[in-house]
Structures are given as C-alpha cells and as structure tokens.
Coordinates of C-alpha atoms and ligand atoms in Angstrom, one line a residue:
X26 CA 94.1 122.2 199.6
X27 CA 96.4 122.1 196.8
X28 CA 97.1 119.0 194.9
X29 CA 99.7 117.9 192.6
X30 CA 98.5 115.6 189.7
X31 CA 101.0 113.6 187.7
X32 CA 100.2 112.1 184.6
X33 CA 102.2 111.1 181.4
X34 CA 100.5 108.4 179.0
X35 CA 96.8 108.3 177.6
X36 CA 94.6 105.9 180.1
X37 CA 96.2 108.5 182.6
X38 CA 94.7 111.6 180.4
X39 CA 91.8 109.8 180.7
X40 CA 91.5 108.5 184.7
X41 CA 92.8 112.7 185.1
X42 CA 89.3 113.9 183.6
X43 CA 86.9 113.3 186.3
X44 CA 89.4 114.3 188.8
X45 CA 90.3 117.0 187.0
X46 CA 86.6 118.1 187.3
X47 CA 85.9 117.3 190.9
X48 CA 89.0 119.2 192.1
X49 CA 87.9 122.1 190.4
X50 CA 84.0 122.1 191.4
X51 CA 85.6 121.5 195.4
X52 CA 87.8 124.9 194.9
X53 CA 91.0 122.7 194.9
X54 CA 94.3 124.3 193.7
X55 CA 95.1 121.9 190.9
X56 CA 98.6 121.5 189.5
X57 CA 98.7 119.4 186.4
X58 CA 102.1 117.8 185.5
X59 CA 102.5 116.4 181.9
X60 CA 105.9 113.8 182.0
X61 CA 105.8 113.9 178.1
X62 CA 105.9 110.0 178.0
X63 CA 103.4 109.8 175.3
X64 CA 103.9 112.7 173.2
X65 CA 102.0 112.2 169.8
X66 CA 98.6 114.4 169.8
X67 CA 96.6 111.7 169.1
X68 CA 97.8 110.2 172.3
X69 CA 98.1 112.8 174.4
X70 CA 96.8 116.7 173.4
X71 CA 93.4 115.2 171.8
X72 CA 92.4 114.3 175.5
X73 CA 92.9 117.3 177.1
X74 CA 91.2 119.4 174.9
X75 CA 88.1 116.6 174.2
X76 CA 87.9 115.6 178.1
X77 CA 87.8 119.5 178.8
X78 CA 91.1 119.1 181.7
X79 CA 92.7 122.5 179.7
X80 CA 96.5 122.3 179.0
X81 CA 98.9 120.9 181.5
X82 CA 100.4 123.2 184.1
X83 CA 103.8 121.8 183.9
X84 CA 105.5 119.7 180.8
X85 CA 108.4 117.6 181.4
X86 CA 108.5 116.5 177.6
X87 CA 111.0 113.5 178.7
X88 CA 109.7 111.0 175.7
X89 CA 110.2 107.7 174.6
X90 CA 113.3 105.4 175.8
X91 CA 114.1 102.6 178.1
X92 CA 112.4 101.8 181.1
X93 CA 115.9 103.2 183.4
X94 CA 116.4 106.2 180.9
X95 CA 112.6 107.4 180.7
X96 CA 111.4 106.8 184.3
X97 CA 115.4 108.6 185.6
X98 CA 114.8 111.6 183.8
X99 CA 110.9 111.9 184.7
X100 CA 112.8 111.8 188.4
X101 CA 115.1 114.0 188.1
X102 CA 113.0 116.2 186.5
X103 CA 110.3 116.4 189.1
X104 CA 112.3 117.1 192.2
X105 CA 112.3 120.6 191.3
X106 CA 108.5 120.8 189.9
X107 CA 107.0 119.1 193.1
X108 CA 109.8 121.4 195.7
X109 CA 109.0 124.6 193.9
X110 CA 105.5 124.0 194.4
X111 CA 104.8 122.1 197.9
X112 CA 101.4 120.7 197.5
X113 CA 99.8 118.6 199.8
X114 CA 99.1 116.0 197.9
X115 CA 100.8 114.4 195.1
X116 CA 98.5 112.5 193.4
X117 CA 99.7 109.3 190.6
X118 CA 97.1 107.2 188.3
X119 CA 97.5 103.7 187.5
X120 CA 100.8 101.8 186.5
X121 CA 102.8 103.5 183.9
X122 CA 106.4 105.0 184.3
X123 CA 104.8 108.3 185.2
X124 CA 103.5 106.5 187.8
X125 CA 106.5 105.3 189.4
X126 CA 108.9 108.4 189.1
X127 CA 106.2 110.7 191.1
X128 CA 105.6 108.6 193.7
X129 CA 109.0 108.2 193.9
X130 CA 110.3 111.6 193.8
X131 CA 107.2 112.7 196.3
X132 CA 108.2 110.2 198.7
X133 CA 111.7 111.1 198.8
X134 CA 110.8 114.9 199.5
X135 CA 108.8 113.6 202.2
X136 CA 105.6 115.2 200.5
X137 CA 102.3 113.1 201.2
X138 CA 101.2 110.8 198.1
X139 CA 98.5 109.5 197.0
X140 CA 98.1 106.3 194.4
X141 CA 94.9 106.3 192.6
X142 CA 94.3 102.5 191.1
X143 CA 95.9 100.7 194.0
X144 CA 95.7 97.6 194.9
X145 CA 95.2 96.0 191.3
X146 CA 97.5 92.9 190.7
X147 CA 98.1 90.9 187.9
X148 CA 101.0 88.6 189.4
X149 CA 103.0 88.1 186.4
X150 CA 106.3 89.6 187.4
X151 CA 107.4 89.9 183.9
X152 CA 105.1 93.2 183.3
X153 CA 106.2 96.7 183.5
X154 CA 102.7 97.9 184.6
X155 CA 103.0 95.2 187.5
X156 CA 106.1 96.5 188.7
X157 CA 105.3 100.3 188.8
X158 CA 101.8 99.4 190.7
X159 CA 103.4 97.0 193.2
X160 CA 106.6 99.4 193.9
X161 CA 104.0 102.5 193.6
X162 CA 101.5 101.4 196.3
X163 CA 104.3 100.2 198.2
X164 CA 105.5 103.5 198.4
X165 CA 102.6 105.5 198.5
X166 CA 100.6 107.2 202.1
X167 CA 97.5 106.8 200.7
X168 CA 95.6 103.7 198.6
X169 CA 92.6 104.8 196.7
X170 CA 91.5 101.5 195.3
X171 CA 88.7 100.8 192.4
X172 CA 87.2 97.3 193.4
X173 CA 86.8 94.9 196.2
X174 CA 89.0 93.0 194.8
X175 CA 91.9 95.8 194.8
X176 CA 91.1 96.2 198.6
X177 CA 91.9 92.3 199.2
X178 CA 95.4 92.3 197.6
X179 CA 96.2 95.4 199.6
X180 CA 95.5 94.1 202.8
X181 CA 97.0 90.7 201.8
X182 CA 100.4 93.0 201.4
X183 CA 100.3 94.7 204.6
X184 CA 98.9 97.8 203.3
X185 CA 95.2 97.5 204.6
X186 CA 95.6 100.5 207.1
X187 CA 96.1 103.0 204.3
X188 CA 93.6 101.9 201.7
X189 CA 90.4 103.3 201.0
X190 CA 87.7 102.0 198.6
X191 CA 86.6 104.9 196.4
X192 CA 85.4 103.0 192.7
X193 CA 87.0 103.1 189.5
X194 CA 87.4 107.0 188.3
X195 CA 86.9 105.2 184.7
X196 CA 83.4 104.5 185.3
X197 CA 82.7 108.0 186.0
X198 CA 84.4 109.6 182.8
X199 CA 82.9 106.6 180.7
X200 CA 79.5 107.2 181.8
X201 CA 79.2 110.9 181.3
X202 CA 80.7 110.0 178.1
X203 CA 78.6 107.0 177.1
X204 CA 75.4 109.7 177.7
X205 CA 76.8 111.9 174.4
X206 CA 77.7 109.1 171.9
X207 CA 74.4 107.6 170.5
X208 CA 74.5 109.4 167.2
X209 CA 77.9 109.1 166.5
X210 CA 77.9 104.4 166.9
X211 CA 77.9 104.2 163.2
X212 CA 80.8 106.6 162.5
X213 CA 83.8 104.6 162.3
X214 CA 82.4 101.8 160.4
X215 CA 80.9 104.3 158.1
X216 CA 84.1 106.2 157.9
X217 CA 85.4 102.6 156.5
X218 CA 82.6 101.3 154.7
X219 CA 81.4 98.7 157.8
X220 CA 77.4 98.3 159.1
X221 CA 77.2 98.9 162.9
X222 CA 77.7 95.3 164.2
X223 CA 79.2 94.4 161.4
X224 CA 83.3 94.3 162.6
X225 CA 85.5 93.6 165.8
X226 CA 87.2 97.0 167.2
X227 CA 91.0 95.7 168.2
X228 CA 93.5 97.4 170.3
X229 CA 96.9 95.4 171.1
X230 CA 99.9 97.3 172.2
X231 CA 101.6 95.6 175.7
X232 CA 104.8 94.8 175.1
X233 CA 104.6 91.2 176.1
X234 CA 102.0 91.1 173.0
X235 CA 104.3 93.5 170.4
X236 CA 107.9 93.1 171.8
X237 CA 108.6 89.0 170.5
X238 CA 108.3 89.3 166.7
X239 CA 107.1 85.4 166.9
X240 CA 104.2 86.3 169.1
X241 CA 103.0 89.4 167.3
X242 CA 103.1 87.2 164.2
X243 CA 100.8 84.9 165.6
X244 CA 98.1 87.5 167.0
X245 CA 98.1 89.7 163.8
X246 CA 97.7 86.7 161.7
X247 CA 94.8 85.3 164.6
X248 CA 92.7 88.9 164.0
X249 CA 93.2 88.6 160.1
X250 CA 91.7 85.0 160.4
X251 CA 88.6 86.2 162.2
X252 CA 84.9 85.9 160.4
X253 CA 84.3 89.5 160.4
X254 CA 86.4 92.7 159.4
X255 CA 88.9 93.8 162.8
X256 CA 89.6 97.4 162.9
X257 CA 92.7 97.6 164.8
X258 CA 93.3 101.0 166.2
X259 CA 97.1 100.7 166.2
X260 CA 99.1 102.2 168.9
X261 CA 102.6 103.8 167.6
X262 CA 104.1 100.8 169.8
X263 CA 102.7 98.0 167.6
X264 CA 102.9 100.1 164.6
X265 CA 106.9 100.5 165.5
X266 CA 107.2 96.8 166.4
X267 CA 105.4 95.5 163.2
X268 CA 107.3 97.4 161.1
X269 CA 110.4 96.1 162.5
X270 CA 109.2 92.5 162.6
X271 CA 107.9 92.7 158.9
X272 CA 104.6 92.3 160.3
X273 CA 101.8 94.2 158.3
X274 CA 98.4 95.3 160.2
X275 CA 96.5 95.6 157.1
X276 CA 95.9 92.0 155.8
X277 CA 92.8 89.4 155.9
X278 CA 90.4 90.9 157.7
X279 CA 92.5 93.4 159.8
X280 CA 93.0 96.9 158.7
X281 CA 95.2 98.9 160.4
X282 CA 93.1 103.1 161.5
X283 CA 94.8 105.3 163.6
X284 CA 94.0 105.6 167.7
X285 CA 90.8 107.1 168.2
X286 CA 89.8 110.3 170.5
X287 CA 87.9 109.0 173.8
X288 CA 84.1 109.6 172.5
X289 CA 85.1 107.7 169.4
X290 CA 86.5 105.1 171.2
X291 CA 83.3 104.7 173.0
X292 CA 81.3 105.0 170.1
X293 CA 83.4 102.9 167.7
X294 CA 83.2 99.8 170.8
X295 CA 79.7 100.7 171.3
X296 CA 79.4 99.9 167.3
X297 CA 81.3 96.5 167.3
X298 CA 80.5 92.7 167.4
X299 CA 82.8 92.5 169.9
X300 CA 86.3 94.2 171.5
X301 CA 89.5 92.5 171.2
X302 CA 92.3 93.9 173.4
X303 CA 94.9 93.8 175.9
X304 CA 94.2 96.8 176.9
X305 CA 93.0 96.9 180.9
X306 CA 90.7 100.3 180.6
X307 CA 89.0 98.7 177.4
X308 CA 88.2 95.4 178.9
X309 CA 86.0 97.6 181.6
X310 CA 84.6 99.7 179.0
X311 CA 83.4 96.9 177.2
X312 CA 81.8 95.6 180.2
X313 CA 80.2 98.9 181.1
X314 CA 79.1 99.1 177.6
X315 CA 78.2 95.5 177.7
X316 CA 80.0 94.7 174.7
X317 CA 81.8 91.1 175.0
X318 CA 85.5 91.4 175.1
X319 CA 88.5 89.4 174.1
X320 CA 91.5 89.7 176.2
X321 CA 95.2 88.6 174.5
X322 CA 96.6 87.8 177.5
X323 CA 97.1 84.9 180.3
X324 CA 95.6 87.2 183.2
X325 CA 93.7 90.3 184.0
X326 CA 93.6 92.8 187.1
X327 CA 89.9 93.5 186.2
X328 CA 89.0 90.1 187.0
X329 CA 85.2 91.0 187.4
X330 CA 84.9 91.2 183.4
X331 CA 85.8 87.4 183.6
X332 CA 83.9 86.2 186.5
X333 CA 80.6 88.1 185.4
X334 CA 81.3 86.4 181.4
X335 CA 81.6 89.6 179.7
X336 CA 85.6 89.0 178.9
X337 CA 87.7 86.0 178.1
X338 CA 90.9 85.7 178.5
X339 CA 92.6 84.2 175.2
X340 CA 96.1 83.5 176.4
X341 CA 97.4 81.8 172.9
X342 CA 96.7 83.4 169.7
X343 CA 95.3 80.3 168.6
X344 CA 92.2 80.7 171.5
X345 CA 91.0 84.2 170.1
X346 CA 89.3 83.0 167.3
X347 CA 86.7 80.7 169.8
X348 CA 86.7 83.4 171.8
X349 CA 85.4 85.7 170.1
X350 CA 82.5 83.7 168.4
X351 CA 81.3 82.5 171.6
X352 CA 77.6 83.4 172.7
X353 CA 76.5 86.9 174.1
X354 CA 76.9 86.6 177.7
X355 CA 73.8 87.4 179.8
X356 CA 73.1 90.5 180.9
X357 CA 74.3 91.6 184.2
X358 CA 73.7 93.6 186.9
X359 CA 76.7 94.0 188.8
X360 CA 78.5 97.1 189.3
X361 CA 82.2 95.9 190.5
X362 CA 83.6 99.5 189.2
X363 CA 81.2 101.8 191.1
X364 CA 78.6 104.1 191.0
X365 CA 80.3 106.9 188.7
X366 CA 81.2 109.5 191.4
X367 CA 85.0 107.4 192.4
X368 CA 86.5 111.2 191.9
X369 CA 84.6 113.1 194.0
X370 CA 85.2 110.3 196.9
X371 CA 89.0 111.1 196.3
X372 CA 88.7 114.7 196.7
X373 CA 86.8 114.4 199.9
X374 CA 89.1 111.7 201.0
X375 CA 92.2 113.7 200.4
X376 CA 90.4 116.7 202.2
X377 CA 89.7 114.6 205.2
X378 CA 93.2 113.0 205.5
X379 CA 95.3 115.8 204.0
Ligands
UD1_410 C1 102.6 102.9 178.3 C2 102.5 102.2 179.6 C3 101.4 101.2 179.6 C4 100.1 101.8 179.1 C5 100.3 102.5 177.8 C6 99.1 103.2 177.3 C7 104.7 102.0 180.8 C8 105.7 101.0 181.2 N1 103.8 101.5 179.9 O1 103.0 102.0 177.3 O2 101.2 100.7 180.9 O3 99.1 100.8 179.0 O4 101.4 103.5 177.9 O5 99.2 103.6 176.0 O6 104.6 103.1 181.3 N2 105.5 106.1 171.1 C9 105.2 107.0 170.1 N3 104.5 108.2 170.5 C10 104.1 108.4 171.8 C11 104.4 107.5 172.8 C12 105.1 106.4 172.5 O7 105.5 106.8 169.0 O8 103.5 109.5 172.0 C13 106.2 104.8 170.8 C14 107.7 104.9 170.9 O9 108.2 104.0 169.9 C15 107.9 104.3 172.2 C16 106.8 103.2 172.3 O10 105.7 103.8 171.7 O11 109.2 103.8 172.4 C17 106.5 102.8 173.7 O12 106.1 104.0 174.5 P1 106.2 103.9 176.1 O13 105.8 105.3 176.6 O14 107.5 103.4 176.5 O15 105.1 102.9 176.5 P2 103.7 102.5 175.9 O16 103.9 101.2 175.1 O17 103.0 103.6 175.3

C-alpha cells in the first residue's frame, strides 16, 4: 500500500508523527509532502528531526500569503506530485490550507482520500480552519474522526457512511512524549528565572485573536494583568501582527520566548499554573496533562475539555483573568481522545478499505 501524506503547518508535523511511525512498522510506502506553509525551523524542521518522521519526501516551499494565493499555488503544485506518484491513498491532517489544497487536488485526479480529524466543528463561519475542515470532509472518501462527538456532526451532514472512529492521533504522540519529559518540567521557567508552578504558559496566534489590532490590544494587556508571570510562546503571526498594531508582548507580566520544540512544549505546560491558549491541540494537551486551560475564544471543537472542567472558554478579554484563577478542576477519568494507538487504527483502516 502506498500512501501519500500531505502536511504543511506545525500541529500537522506533529498529528504526522505517530502516523509516520505506524506506516513504517506496517511496511507502508510512505510519501511525505511538505507544502512549505510554515517555513521557519522552529515551526517546521525542529519537528521532524525531534518527532524522528526524517525529512520530507517532497517540498513545495509555497510560503506565506493570502488565503486564494497560498492554498492556489499548494494546488497547482500538487497535481504533478500526487500524478507522478499514484498512491492509494492521499492522506490530509486537520484544517489548515494544506489541508484543503490536497484534498482538493486528490479529489480532482480521482485518487482516493482520506481526512484525518474529521468531523470536528466549531460553527463559526468566520474561521479559516472551519472552512477547510467543513469543505475537506465534504470532499474527502474516507472520515477518520478523533471523538464521539466528531462522529455526530458527520452523520448530522450526511456523511455517516464514510466515517470511522479511530481516536485522536494527538493522544498517541503526546503520550509517548509525556513518558520522556519528567526531568526536563523545570526547564523553561529555569531558563527565565520562574519556580515550576510558578507562571501561566500562553500561546495565542488565530487570526480572529491577532488580525483586529483592538482585540489583540485587549488580550495582551488581559495576560499582562494576570497574578503570575505569562510566558507567551509567540507565534511569528502574533509577533507580525503586534508589531504592526504597536502592541508589545513583553510588558506586565507577559514576556514574550520564542515557540518551543514538542517535548518542551510538554514539559514547559507540564511546569505551569495553568495554559492559556487558542490553540485547539494545546487545549487537549492540557487536558491529557491535566493542567487547567484557558481558551481565548467563543467556542471549541474539543468540547470534552469543557464539559469534563478542565478548559474554559474565555470569549472577552476581560473573562480570562477569572478564568484562570478559578479552582483546580477534579480529577477525571475520561478518555474522550482515545487510547493512544488512533494511528495504527488508520493504517489498518486504510488497508482494509484501500
Ligand atoms: C496556520 C493554520 C492554522 C493553524 C496554524 C498553526 C491556516 C488557514 N491556518 O495558521 O489553522 O492553527 O497554522 O500554527 O492554514 N509565518 C512566519 N513563518 C512561518 C509561517 C508563517 O513568519 O514559518 C507568518 C507570516 O507572517 C504569515 C503568518 O505567519 O503570513 C501566517 O501564516 P499562515 O501559514 O498563513 O497561517 P498560520 O497563522 O500559521
């Protein structure tokens, strides 16, 4: 079986990992296709080479640009890669612009693909990521979905007989991570002069949060308000944005620190008070690390993390500040993302159905 992975932007690097791993233990012929979307090595090379995936097989290097201008020249340039190499499966991650052109381009050359993350919905129409997943699984044969809840909207769309529950491949990666990290929980906040426990670990970078000067204003000066130290590992959207707003990261309590590698990330959340984020794939790593989480937004696909009280959504700047000083939730057994082996499923399904 050979299958064609697309993946362009870091939680994809990431969701790629244990995939990347399962193909290879299964004797799968693996093509790895880099768009180029993120580019910078702290957002892109770093995971390859921690996560052990190897350099890409293909690189697009399309970059940076407007939603029509980047996801147009990822499609045109994967005609060719995905023609010139046949595979039976194309396989996309998540939401991203990536996303979107392979499915698209795989669909059009009548090549069988596959959408790993289906099925999550945030129904706010006004996000990129919601677009991409919606037009993605709408376009996609095959729906491998990470949660119950994924499985519902799927069906509710019409799409029930193509869908397959396989768990969320970011609980596998994170807990053969997790296993490594124990030594390393102090590192960041030694590395800045914080006690474990001691600071919030931030991560804001969607562009309904960084694109409206007015409304980055309000969350960077919310974080620099906050009881405790924020280390915001700033993404070189927010960092772009800010500086064009006249916003600076580094004030009150916030200071600014570069994007960590995975393990550090893990380690660094592991070492917090608390996680502040819109990010989705931190909002489940907090809950599998059972650290509590702040969301800066008005809704979440991983709507587990709220139900079970690990996450709170703060929708106004002015909420993130209760949020965050709110009790330790109790402890929870639930597993909503699954049982760490979400990869090998896929491999077995696409196998089965290939
Ligand atoms: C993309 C995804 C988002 C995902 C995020 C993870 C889309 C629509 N959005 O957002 O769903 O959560 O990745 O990080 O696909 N930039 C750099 N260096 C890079 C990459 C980007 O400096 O390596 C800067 C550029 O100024 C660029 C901006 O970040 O214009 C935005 O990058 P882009 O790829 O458009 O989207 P992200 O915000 O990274």
């Amino acid at each position: 079986m050979k299958v064609l992975s697309v993946v362009g932007a870091r939680p994809q690097f990431v969701k790629l990992a244990p995939l990347a791993r399962a193909a290879r233990a299964d004797g799968v012929d693996h093509v790895i296709v880099h768009t180029g979307q993120h580019y910078d090595p702290l957002l892109s090379d770093v995971f390859f080479d921690e996560l052990g995936i190897g350099p890409p097989d293909v690189h697009l290097g399309v970059g940076s640009g407007s939603h029509g201008v980047q996801t147009g020249a990822m499609l045109a340039a994967l005609d060719g890669v995905i023609d010139a190499h046949r595979p039976d499966w194309v396989l996309v991650y998540g939401d991203t612009n990536s996303t979107l052109a392979a499915a698209v381009s795989a669909v059009k050359l009548h090549v069988p693909v596959a959408h790993l993350e289906a099925g999550l919905r945030s129904f706010n129409r006004r996000m990129p990521e919601e677009h991409n997943r919606v037009l993605t699984d709408h376009a996609a044969d095959l729906l491998l979905a990470p949660t119950e809840t994924a499985m519902r909207h799927l069906a509710s769309e019409g799409l029930r007989a193509r869908s397959r529950l396989v768990g969320d491949v970011m609980t596998d990666v994170l807990l053969t991570v997790r296993a490594g990290v124990d030594d390393r929980v102090g590192d960041l906040g030694e590395r800045v002069g914080l006690a474990v426990g001691g600071y919030y670990l931030a991560t804001i970078h969607r562009a309904e949060n960084t694109d409206d000067p007015d409304r980055l204003r309000g969350i960077v000066s919310a974080l620099a308000r906050l009881d405790r130290p924020v280390i915001l590992l700033a993404h070189p959207r927010v960092v772009a944005r800010a500086v064009a707003a006249g916003v600076e990261l580094t004030q009150g309590s916030l200071r600014a620190h570069a994007p960590l590698p995975y393990a550090d990330l893990i380690a660094a959340a592991l070492g917090s008070a608390g996680v502040v984020t819109d990010s989705g794939g931190l909002q489940k790593e907090a809950f599998l690390l059972g650290v509590p989480c702040t969301t800066v937004r008005s809704e979440t696909e991983w709507v587990e993390t709220v139900e079970l009280g690990w996450n709170v959504l703060a929708e106004s700047p002015t909420d993130i500040a209760a949020a965050v000083s709110r009790p330790r939730p109790d402890r929870t057994d639930a597993a909503p993302y699954g049982d760490g082996h979400a990869a090998e499923r896929v491999i077995s399904i696409l196998r089965r159905e290939g």
